[in-house]
GROMACS .gro file of N, CA and C in nm:
model
  249
    1ASP      N    1  -0.489   1.561  -0.804
    1ASP     CA    2  -0.343   1.521  -0.762
    1ASP      C    3  -0.354   1.368  -0.716
    2ARG      N    4  -0.225   1.315  -0.740
    2ARG     CA    5  -0.216   1.175  -0.712
    2ARG      C    6  -0.087   1.157  -0.622
    3LEU      N    7  -0.098   1.089  -0.512
    3LEU     CA    8   0.026   1.071  -0.435
    3LEU      C    9   0.085   0.947  -0.476
    4CYS      N   10   0.218   0.948  -0.490
    4CYS     CA   11   0.307   0.850  -0.535
    4CYS      C   12   0.424   0.827  -0.438
    5VAL      N   13   0.455   0.707  -0.429
    5VAL     CA   14   0.586   0.669  -0.357
    5VAL      C   15   0.687   0.624  -0.454
    6ILE      N   16   0.798   0.688  -0.461
    6ILE     CA   17   0.891   0.673  -0.569
    6ILE      C   18   1.020   0.606  -0.504
    7ASP      N   19   1.068   0.496  -0.562
    7ASP     CA   20   1.194   0.433  -0.512
    7ASP      C   21   1.298   0.442  -0.629
    8PHE      N   22   1.407   0.482  -0.596
    8PHE     CA   23   1.518   0.509  -0.692
    8PHE      C   24   1.611   0.381  -0.683
    9LYS      N   25   1.632   0.321  -0.798
    9LYS     CA   26   1.730   0.201  -0.805
    9LYS      C   27   1.839   0.232  -0.907
   10THR      N   28   1.938   0.145  -0.900
   10THR     CA   29   2.046   0.137  -0.996
   10THR      C   30   2.065   0.007  -1.045
   11ALA      N   31   2.105  -0.012  -1.166
   11ALA     CA   32   2.134  -0.143  -1.222
   11ALA      C   33   2.247  -0.130  -1.326
   12SER      N   34   2.316  -0.258  -1.340
   12SER     CA   35   2.425  -0.251  -1.438
   12SER      C   36   2.376  -0.285  -1.571
   13ALA      N   37   2.248  -0.326  -1.588
   13ALA     CA   38   2.202  -0.370  -1.717
   13ALA      C   39   2.047  -0.346  -1.718
   14PRO      N   40   1.975  -0.313  -1.822
   14PRO     CA   41   1.831  -0.295  -1.831
   14PRO      C   42   1.761  -0.423  -1.756
   15LYS      N   43   1.650  -0.383  -1.694
   15LYS     CA   44   1.575  -0.493  -1.631
   15LYS      C   45   1.439  -0.498  -1.724
   16GLU      N   46   1.388  -0.629  -1.710
   16GLU     CA   47   1.252  -0.659  -1.761
   16GLU      C   48   1.172  -0.659  -1.654
   17GLU      N   49   1.030  -0.619  -1.678
   17GLU     CA   50   0.934  -0.599  -1.578
   17GLU      C   51   0.919  -0.727  -1.489
   18HIS      N   52   0.920  -0.836  -1.546
   18HIS     CA   53   0.911  -0.960  -1.461
   18HIS      C   54   1.040  -0.988  -1.365
   19HIS      N   55   1.148  -0.907  -1.381
   19HIS     CA   56   1.255  -0.918  -1.299
   19HIS      C   57   1.255  -0.818  -1.171
   20ILE      N   58   1.150  -0.733  -1.170
   20ILE     CA   59   1.144  -0.631  -1.069
   20ILE      C   60   1.039  -0.643  -0.960
   21ASN      N   61   0.980  -0.761  -0.958
   21ASN     CA   62   0.867  -0.784  -0.867
   21ASN      C   63   0.905  -0.756  -0.719
   22ASN      N   64   1.031  -0.798  -0.682
   22ASN     CA   65   1.074  -0.769  -0.547
   22ASN      C   66   1.076  -0.615  -0.517
   23TRP      N   67   1.116  -0.536  -0.627
   23TRP     CA   68   1.118  -0.405  -0.606
   23TRP      C   69   0.982  -0.345  -0.580
   24LEU      N   70   0.880  -0.401  -0.653
   24LEU     CA   71   0.730  -0.354  -0.652
   24LEU      C   72   0.682  -0.385  -0.515
   25VAL      N   73   0.724  -0.498  -0.470
   25VAL     CA   74   0.672  -0.540  -0.336
   25VAL      C   75   0.732  -0.457  -0.222
   26GLN      N   76   0.863  -0.430  -0.235
   26GLN     CA   77   0.930  -0.335  -0.149
   26GLN      C   78   0.878  -0.198  -0.138
   27THR      N   79   0.839  -0.142  -0.252
   27THR     CA   80   0.780  -0.010  -0.264
   27THR      C   81   0.638  -0.016  -0.208
   28THR      N   82   0.563  -0.121  -0.225
   28THR     CA   83   0.430  -0.140  -0.167
   28THR      C   84   0.445  -0.123  -0.018
   29ALA      N   85   0.553  -0.190   0.046
   29ALA     CA   86   0.565  -0.174   0.180
   29ALA      C   87   0.579  -0.032   0.216
   30TYR      N   88   0.665   0.039   0.154
   30TYR     CA   89   0.683   0.190   0.171
   30TYR      C   90   0.557   0.270   0.162
   31ALA      N   91   0.471   0.217   0.060
   31ALA     CA   92   0.355   0.298   0.049
   31ALA      C   93   0.258   0.278   0.164
   32MET      N   94   0.244   0.148   0.219
   32MET     CA   95   0.162   0.117   0.325
   32MET      C   96   0.218   0.195   0.443
   33MET      N   97   0.346   0.208   0.470
   33MET     CA   98   0.398   0.284   0.579
   33MET      C   99   0.354   0.429   0.574
   34VAL      N  100   0.362   0.487   0.447
   34VAL     CA  101   0.312   0.641   0.432
   34VAL      C  102   0.171   0.649   0.470
   35GLU      N  103   0.098   0.553   0.418
   35GLU     CA  104  -0.048   0.560   0.458
   35GLU      C  105  -0.070   0.543   0.606
   36GLU      N  106  -0.006   0.462   0.657
   36GLU     CA  107  -0.011   0.442   0.817
   36GLU      C  108   0.023   0.575   0.892
   37MET      N  109   0.138   0.626   0.847
   37MET     CA  110   0.191   0.762   0.909
   37MET      C  111   0.106   0.871   0.882
   38THR      N  112   0.055   0.886   0.775
   38THR     CA  113  -0.015   1.022   0.737
   38THR      C  114  -0.168   1.001   0.714
   39GLY      N  115  -0.210   0.888   0.693
   39GLY     CA  116  -0.350   0.870   0.664
   39GLY      C  117  -0.398   0.905   0.518
   40ALA      N  118  -0.299   0.930   0.429
   40ALA     CA  119  -0.324   0.974   0.296
   40ALA      C  120  -0.297   0.843   0.217
   41THR      N  121  -0.398   0.827   0.116
   41THR     CA  122  -0.392   0.704   0.026
   41THR      C  123  -0.285   0.733  -0.072
   42VAL      N  124  -0.192   0.630  -0.095
   42VAL     CA  125  -0.096   0.632  -0.205
   42VAL      C  126  -0.145   0.571  -0.325
   43ASP      N  127  -0.169   0.638  -0.435
   43ASP     CA  128  -0.234   0.599  -0.550
   43ASP      C  129  -0.144   0.506  -0.629
   44ASN      N  130  -0.019   0.549  -0.646
   44ASN     CA  131   0.086   0.472  -0.723
   44ASN      C  132   0.220   0.451  -0.670
   45ILE      N  133   0.278   0.347  -0.705
   45ILE     CA  134   0.419   0.329  -0.682
   45ILE      C  135   0.497   0.343  -0.804
   46VAL      N  136   0.621   0.398  -0.786
   46VAL     CA  137   0.698   0.430  -0.909
   46VAL      C  138   0.842   0.371  -0.879
   47ILE      N  139   0.894   0.305  -0.976
   47ILE     CA  140   1.032   0.272  -0.962
   47ILE      C  141   1.104   0.338  -1.080
   48LEU      N  142   1.214   0.414  -1.033
   48LEU     CA  143   1.301   0.472  -1.135
   48LEU      C  144   1.427   0.422  -1.123
   49CYS      N  145   1.496   0.355  -1.228
   49CYS     CA  146   1.615   0.291  -1.230
   49CYS      C  147   1.705   0.352  -1.315
   50ALA      N  148   1.823   0.390  -1.266
   50ALA     CA  149   1.941   0.443  -1.344
   50ALA      C  150   2.015   0.318  -1.395
   51VAL      N  151   2.024   0.308  -1.518
   51VAL     CA  152   2.099   0.191  -1.575
   51VAL      C  153   2.229   0.240  -1.635
   52GLU      N  154   2.340   0.174  -1.599
   52GLU     CA  155   2.476   0.205  -1.649
   52GLU      C  156   2.476   0.198  -1.799
   53GLY      N  157   2.515   0.313  -1.867
   53GLY     CA  158   2.528   0.303  -2.010
   53GLY      C  159   2.401   0.298  -2.090
   54HIS      N  160   2.292   0.306  -2.022
   54HIS     CA  161   2.160   0.291  -2.093
   54HIS      C  162   2.060   0.413  -2.047
   55ASN      N  163   1.953   0.431  -2.108
   55ASN     CA  164   1.844   0.526  -2.067
   55ASN      C  165   1.785   0.468  -1.932
   56ALA      N  166   1.752   0.555  -1.849
   56ALA     CA  167   1.679   0.518  -1.729
   56ALA      C  168   1.550   0.453  -1.756
   57GLN      N  169   1.512   0.356  -1.672
   57GLN     CA  170   1.373   0.285  -1.683
   57GLN      C  171   1.282   0.339  -1.571
   58MET      N  172   1.153   0.326  -1.608
   58MET     CA  173   1.050   0.358  -1.516
   58MET      C  174   0.925   0.263  -1.513
   59TRP      N  175   0.888   0.228  -1.398
   59TRP     CA  176   0.758   0.145  -1.397
   59TRP      C  177   0.663   0.215  -1.298
   60VAL      N  178   0.529   0.211  -1.337
   60VAL     CA  179   0.431   0.274  -1.250
   60VAL      C  180   0.331   0.174  -1.222
   61ASP      N  181   0.296   0.142  -1.097
   61ASP     CA  182   0.196   0.040  -1.066
   61ASP      C  183   0.117   0.088  -0.945
   62SER      N  184  -0.007   0.017  -0.921
   62SER     CA  185  -0.086   0.042  -0.804
   62SER      C  186  -0.032  -0.053  -0.681
   63PRO      N  187  -0.012  -0.003  -0.573
   63PRO     CA  188   0.033  -0.081  -0.465
   63PRO      C  189  -0.070  -0.201  -0.422
   64SER      N  190  -0.187  -0.176  -0.464
   64SER     CA  191  -0.288  -0.277  -0.435
   64SER      C  192  -0.262  -0.421  -0.514
   65TYR      N  193  -0.188  -0.402  -0.627
   65TYR     CA  194  -0.153  -0.531  -0.696
   65TYR      C  195  -0.059  -0.613  -0.616
   66HIS      N  196   0.016  -0.557  -0.515
   66HIS     CA  197   0.126  -0.631  -0.451
   66HIS      C  198   0.105  -0.652  -0.317
   67ILE      N  199  -0.008  -0.607  -0.255
   67ILE     CA  200  -0.021  -0.625  -0.115
   67ILE      C  201  -0.035  -0.770  -0.069
   68GLU      N  202  -0.105  -0.841  -0.143
   68GLU     CA  203  -0.121  -0.992  -0.106
   68GLU      C  204   0.015  -1.057  -0.100
   69GLU      N  205   0.097  -1.035  -0.209
   69GLU     CA  206   0.237  -1.093  -0.207
   69GLU      C  207   0.309  -1.050  -0.077
   70LEU      N  208   0.292  -0.910  -0.057
   70LEU     CA  209   0.373  -0.859   0.066
   70LEU      C  210   0.331  -0.926   0.195
   71PHE      N  211   0.205  -0.943   0.216
   71PHE     CA  212   0.152  -1.016   0.326
   71PHE      C  213   0.194  -1.164   0.328
   72ASN      N  214   0.200  -1.227   0.219
   72ASN     CA  215   0.267  -1.366   0.201
   72ASN      C  216   0.399  -1.367   0.252
   73LEU      N  217   0.475  -1.273   0.195
   73LEU     CA  218   0.616  -1.273   0.231
   73LEU      C  219   0.637  -1.255   0.383
   74ARG      N  220   0.552  -1.154   0.445
   74ARG     CA  221   0.572  -1.128   0.591
   74ARG      C  222   0.532  -1.261   0.661
   75ASN      N  223   0.427  -1.332   0.624
   75ASN     CA  224   0.385  -1.449   0.697
   75ASN      C  225   0.504  -1.551   0.684
   76ARG      N  226   0.559  -1.580   0.559
   76ARG     CA  227   0.678  -1.671   0.555
   76ARG      C  228   0.783  -1.634   0.648
   77TYR      N  229   0.817  -1.502   0.655
   77TYR     CA  230   0.922  -1.461   0.750
   77TYR      C  231   0.891  -1.488   0.889
   78THR      N  232   0.759  -1.454   0.932
   78THR     CA  233   0.725  -1.479   1.074
   78THR      C  234   0.729  -1.636   1.099
   79ASN      N  235   0.688  -1.714   1.002
   79ASN     CA  236   0.678  -1.868   1.032
   79ASN      C  237   0.833  -1.916   1.035
   80LEU      N  238   0.933  -1.860   0.957
   80LEU     CA  239   1.058  -1.903   0.955
   80LEU      C  240   1.141  -1.856   1.069
   81TYR      N  241   1.125  -1.733   1.116
   81TYR     CA  242   1.188  -1.670   1.231
   81TYR      C  243   1.126  -1.651   1.359
   82GLY      N  244   0.987  -1.682   1.360
   82GLY     CA  245   0.915  -1.677   1.488
   82GLY      C  246   0.891  -1.546   1.536
   83ILE      N  247   0.912  -1.437   1.442
   83ILE     CA  248   0.887  -1.308   1.508
   83ILE      C  249   0.789  -1.230   1.389
   0.00000   0.00000   0.00000
């Protein structure tokens, strides 16, 4: 069994993978919160996107690929706002 965090999105047009990086970072944050609250390791993050007039899109990735970017984003926020 594998534990996944799934984030459901909507879009008016299909997305290319290089356009969803923010979604992957956001879902990585959710995965870290699940791990902190439960002690269970999240194996994958999944983005499911309903696209108006098109087939749904799905991306599966490991949260470990996005942790560094999440921490960098958090540090930039902290430096900008002092919190």
